[in-house]
PDB file of C-alpha atoms in Angstrom:
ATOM      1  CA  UNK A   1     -29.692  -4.614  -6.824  1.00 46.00           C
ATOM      2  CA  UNK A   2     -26.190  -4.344  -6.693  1.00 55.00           C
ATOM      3  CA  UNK A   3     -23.715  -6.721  -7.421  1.00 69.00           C
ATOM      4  CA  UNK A   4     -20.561  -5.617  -5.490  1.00 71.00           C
ATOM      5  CA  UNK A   5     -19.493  -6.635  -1.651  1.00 74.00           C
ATOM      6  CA  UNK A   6     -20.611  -4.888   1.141  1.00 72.00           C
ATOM      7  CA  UNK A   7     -17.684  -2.897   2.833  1.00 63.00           C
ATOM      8  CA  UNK A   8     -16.491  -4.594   5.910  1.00 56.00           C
ATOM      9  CA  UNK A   9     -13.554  -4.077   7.580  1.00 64.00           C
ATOM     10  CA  UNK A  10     -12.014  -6.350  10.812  1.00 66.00           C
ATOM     11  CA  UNK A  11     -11.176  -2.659  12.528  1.00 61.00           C
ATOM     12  CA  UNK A  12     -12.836  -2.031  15.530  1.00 61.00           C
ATOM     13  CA  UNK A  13     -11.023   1.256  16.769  1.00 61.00           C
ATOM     14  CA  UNK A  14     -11.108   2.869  13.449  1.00 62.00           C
ATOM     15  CA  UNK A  15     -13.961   1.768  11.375  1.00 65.00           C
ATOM     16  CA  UNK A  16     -12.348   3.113   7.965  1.00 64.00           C
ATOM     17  CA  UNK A  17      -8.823   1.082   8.912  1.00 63.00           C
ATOM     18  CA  UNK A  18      -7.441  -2.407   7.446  1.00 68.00           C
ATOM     19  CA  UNK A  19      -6.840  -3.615  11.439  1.00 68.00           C
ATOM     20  CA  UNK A  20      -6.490  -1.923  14.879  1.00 58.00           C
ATOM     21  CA  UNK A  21      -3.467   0.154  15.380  1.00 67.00           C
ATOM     22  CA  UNK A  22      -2.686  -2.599  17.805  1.00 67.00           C
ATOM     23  CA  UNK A  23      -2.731  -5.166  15.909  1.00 65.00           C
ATOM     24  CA  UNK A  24      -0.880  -3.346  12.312  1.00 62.00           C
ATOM     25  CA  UNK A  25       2.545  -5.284  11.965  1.00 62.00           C
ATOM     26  CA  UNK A  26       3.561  -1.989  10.606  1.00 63.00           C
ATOM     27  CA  UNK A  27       3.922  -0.037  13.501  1.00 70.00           C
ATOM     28  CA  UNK A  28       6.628   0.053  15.524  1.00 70.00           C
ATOM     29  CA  UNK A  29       7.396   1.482  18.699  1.00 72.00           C
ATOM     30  CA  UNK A  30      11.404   1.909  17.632  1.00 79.00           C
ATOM     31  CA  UNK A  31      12.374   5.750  16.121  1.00 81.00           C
ATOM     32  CA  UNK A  32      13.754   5.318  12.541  1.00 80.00           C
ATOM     33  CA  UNK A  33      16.857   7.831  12.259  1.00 86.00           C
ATOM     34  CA  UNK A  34      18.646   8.767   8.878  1.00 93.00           C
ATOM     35  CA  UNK A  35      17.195   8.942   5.260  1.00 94.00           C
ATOM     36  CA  UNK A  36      18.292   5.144   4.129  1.00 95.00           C
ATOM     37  CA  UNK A  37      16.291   3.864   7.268  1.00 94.00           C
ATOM     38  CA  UNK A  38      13.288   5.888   6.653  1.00 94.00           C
ATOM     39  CA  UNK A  39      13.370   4.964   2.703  1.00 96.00           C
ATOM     40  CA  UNK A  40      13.696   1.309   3.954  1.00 95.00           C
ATOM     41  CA  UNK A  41      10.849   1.582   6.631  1.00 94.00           C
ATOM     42  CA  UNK A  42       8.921   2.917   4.153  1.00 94.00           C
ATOM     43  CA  UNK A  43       9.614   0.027   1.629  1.00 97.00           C
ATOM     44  CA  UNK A  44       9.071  -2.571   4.226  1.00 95.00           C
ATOM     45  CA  UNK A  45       5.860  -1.233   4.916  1.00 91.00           C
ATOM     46  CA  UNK A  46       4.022  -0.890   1.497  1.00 95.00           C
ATOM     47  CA  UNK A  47       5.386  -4.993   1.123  1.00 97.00           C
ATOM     48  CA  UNK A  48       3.821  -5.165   3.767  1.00 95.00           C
ATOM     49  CA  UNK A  49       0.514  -3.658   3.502  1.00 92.00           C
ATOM     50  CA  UNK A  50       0.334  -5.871  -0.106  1.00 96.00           C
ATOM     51  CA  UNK A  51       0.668  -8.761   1.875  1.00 95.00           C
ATOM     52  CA  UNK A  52      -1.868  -7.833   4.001  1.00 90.00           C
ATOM     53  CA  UNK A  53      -4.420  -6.895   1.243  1.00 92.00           C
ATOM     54  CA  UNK A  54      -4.018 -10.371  -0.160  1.00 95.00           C
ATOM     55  CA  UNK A  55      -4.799 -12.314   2.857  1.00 91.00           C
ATOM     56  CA  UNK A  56      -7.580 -14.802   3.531  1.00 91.00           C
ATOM     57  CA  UNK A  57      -8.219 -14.490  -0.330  1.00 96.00           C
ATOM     58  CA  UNK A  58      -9.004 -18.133  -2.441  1.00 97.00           C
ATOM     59  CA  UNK A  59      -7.040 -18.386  -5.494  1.00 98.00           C
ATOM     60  CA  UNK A  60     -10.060 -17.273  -7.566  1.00 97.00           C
ATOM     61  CA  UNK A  61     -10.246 -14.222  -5.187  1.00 97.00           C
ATOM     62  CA  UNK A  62      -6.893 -13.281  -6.110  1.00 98.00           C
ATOM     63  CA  UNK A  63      -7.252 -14.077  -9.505  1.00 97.00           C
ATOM     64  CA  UNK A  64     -10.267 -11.817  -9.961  1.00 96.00           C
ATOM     65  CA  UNK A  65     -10.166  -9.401 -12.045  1.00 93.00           C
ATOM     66  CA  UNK A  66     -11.651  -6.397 -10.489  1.00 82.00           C
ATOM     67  CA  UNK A  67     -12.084  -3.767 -12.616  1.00 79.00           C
ATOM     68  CA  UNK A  68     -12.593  -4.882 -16.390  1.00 81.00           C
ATOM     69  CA  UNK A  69     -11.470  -4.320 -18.849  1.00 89.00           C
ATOM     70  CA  UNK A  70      -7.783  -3.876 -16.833  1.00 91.00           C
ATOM     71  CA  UNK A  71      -5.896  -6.912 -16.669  1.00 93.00           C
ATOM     72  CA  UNK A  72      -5.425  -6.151 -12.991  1.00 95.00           C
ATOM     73  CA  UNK A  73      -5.686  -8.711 -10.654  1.00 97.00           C
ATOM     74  CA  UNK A  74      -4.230  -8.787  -6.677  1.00 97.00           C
ATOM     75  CA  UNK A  75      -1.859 -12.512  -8.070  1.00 98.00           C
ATOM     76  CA  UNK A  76      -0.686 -10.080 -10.714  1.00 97.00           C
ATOM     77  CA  UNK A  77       0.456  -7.295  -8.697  1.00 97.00           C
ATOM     78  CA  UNK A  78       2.099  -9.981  -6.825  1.00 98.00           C
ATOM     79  CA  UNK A  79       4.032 -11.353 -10.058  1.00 97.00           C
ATOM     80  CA  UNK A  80       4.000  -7.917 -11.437  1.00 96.00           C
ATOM     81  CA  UNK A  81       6.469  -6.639  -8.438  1.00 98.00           C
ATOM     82  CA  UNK A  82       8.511  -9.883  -7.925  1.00 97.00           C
ATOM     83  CA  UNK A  83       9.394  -8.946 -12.042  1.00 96.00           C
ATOM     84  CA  UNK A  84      10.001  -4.988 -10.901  1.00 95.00           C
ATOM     85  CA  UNK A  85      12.461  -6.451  -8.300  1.00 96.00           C
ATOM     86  CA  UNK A  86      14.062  -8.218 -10.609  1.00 95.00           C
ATOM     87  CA  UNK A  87      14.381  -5.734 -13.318  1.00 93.00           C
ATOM     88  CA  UNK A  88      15.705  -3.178 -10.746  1.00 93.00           C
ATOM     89  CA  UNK A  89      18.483  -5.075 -10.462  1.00 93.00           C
ATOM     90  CA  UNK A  90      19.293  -5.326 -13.677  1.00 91.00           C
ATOM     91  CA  UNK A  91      20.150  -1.094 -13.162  1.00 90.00           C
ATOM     92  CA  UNK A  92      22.703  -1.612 -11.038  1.00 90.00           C
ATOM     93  CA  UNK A  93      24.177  -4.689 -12.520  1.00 89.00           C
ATOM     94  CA  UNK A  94      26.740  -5.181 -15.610  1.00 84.00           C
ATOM     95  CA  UNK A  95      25.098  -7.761 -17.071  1.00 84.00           C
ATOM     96  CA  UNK A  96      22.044  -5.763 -16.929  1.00 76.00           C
ATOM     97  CA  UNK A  97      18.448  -7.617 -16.454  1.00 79.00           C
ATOM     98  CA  UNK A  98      17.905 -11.416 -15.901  1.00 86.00           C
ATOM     99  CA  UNK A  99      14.979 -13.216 -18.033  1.00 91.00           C
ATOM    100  CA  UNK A 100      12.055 -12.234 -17.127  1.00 93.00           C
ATOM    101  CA  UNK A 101       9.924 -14.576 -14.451  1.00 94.00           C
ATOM    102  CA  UNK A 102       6.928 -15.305 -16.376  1.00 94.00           C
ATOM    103  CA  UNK A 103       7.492 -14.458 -19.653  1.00 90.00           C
ATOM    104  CA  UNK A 104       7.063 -11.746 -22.271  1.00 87.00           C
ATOM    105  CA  UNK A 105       5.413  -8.285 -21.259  1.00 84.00           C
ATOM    106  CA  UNK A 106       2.545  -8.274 -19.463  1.00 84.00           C
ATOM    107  CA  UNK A 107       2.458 -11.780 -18.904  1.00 88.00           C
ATOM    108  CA  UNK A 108       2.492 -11.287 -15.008  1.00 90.00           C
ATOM    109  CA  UNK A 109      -0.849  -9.922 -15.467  1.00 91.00           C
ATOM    110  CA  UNK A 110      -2.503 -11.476 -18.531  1.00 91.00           C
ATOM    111  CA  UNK A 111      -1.648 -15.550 -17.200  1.00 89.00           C
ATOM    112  CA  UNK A 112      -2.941 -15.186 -14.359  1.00 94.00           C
ATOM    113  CA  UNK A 113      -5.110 -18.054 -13.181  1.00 95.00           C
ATOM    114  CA  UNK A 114      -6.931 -19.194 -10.189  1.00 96.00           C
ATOM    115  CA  UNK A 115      -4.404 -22.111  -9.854  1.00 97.00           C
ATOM    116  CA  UNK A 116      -3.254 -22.931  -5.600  1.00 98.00           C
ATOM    117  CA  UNK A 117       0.246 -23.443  -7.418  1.00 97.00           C
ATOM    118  CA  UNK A 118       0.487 -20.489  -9.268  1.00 96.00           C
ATOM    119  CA  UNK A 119      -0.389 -18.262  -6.196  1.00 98.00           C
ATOM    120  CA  UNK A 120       2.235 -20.266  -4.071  1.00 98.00           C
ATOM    121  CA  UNK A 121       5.039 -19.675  -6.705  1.00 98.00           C
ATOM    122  CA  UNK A 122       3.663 -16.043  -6.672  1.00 98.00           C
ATOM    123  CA  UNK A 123       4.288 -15.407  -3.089  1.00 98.00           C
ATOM    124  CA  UNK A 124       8.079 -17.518  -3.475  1.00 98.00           C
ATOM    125  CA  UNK A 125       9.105 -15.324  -6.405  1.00 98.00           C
ATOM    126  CA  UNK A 126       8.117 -12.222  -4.810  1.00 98.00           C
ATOM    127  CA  UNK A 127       9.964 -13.124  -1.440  1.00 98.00           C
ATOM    128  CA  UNK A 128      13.027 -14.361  -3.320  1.00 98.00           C
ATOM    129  CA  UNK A 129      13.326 -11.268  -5.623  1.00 97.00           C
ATOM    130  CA  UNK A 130      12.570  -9.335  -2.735  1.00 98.00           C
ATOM    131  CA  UNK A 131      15.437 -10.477  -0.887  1.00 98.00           C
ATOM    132  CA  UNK A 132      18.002 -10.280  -3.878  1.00 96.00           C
ATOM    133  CA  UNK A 133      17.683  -6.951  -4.729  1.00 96.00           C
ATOM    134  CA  UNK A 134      17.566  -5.991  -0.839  1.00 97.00           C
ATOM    135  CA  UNK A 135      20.901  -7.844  -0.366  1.00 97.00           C
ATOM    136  CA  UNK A 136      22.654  -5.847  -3.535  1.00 95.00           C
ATOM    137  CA  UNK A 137      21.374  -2.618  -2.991  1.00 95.00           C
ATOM    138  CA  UNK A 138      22.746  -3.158   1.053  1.00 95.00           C
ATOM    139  CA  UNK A 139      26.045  -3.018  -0.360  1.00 94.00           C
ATOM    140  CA  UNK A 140      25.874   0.331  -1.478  1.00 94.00           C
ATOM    141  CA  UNK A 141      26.142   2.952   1.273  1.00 92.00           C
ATOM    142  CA  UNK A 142      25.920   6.664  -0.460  1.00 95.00           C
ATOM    143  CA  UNK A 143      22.831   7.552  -1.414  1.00 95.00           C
ATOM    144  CA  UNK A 144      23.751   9.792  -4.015  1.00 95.00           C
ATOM    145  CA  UNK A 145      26.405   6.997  -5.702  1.00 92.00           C
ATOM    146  CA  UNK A 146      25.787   6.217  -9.190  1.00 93.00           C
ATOM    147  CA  UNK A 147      25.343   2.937 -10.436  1.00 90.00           C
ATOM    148  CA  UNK A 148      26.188   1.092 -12.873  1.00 86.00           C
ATOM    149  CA  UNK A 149      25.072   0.987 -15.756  1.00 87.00           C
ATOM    150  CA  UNK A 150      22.268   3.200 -15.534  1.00 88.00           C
ATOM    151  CA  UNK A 151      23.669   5.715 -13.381  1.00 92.00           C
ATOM    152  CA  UNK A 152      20.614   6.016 -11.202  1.00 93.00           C
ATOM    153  CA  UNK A 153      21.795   7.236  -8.048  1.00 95.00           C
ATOM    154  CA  UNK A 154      20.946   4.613  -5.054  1.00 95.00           C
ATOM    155  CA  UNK A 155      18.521   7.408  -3.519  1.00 96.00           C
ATOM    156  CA  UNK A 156      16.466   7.833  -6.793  1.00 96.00           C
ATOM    157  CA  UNK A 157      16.415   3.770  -6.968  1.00 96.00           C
ATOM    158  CA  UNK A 158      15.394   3.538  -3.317  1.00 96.00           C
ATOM    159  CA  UNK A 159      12.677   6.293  -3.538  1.00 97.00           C
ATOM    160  CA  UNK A 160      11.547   4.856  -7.087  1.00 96.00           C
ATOM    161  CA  UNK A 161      11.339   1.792  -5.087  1.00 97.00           C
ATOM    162  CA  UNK A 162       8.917   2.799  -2.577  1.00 97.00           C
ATOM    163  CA  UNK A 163       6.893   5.152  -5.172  1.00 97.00           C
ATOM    164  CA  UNK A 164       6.261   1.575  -7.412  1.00 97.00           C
ATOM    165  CA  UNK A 165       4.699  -0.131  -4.188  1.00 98.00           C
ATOM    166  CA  UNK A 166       2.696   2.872  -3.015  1.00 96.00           C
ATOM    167  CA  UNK A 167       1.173   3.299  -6.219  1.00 97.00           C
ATOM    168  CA  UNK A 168       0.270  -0.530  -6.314  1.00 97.00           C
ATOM    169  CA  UNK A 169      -0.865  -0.724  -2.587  1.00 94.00           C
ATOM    170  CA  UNK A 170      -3.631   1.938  -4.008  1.00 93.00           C
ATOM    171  CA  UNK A 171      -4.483  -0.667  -6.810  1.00 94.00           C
ATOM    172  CA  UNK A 172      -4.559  -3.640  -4.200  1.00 94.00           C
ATOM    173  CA  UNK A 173      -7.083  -1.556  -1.900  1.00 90.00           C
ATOM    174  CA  UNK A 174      -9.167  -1.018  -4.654  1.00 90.00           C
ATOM    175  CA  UNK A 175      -8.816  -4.298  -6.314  1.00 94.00           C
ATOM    176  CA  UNK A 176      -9.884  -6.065  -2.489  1.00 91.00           C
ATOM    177  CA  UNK A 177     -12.588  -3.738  -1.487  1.00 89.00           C
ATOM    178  CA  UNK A 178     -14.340  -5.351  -5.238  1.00 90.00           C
ATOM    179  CA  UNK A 179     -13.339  -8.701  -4.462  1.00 92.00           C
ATOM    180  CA  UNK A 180     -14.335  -9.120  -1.001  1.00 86.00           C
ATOM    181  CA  UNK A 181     -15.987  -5.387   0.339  1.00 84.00           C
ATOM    182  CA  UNK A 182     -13.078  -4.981   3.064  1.00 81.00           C
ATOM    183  CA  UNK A 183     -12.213  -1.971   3.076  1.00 79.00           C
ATOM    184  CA  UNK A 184      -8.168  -0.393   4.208  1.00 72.00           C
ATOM    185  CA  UNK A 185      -5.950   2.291   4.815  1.00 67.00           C
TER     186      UNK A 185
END
């Protein structure tokens, strides 16, 4: 007999769906208009969505690690992209990147532990890195502008930025269907 979840799902509309359209904070009834607002939309969702794979999980649920031998876990994606939002700031900033949060490569993933403290600081870094990059990039207005000192132009930043928590949404739908069996979209 099988070991993994059964695949549930709190959908009642669509049956393959993380919620009812109704109920997704993502949607929005408002029209986004112009590239920067669509990148950001975008961006704002995928945070989102890795919120919302991460809910009602223990510690040791989002400590598990899924899919051995990988290292990934859904409290390391968490510290993985509070460290990307960091380090994206260091291409756009003189002094180029700040010390990393939790230490030398990797470490987001590999000291990871099912510790209520750990996953609180987890979900504060994230939201506080989140916020600091938002706030520099927002004082950029051309998309095409490069920046210094990488000379990444603010579009290929922005896009990059939405293409790291796409990719990673994936790994959290995967990473919660094992954990739990709840399946999302």
């Amino acid at each position: 007999m099988s070991q993994s979840p059964k695949r549930w799902t709190q959908a009642t509309v669509y049956p393959d769906m993380w919620v009812n359209p109704d109920q997704d904070p993502r949607e929005t009834e408002q029209p986004i208009e112009g590239e920067r607002a669509t990148l950001e939309d975008f961006l704002r969702n995928y945070r989102l969505t890795l919120l919302m794979k991460c809910e009602e999980l223990s510690p040791e649920q989002l400590a598990q690690r899924s899919v051995p031998p990988s290292t990934l876990s859904l409290l390391g994606l968490l510290r993985h992209l509070a460290e990307v939002e960091r380090d994206w700031r260091g291409w756009v900033t003189p002094d180029g990147p700040e010390t990393k949060i939790y230490g030398p490569k990797d470490a987001d993933f590999n000291d990871v532990r099912p510790d209520p403290q750990l996953v609180q600081d987890a979900y504060t870094d994230l939201e506080r890195e989140q916020e600091a990059t938002d706030a520099l990039l927002a004082q950029f207005t051309d998309l095409g502008a490069r920046l210094d000192p990488s000379q990444v132009s603010l579009r290929e930043l922005m896009v990059h930025r939405v293409e790291e928590y796409a990719r990673h949404c994936g790994h959290a739908d995967l990473l919660r269907e094992c954990v739990d069996g709840r399946v999302g979209q």
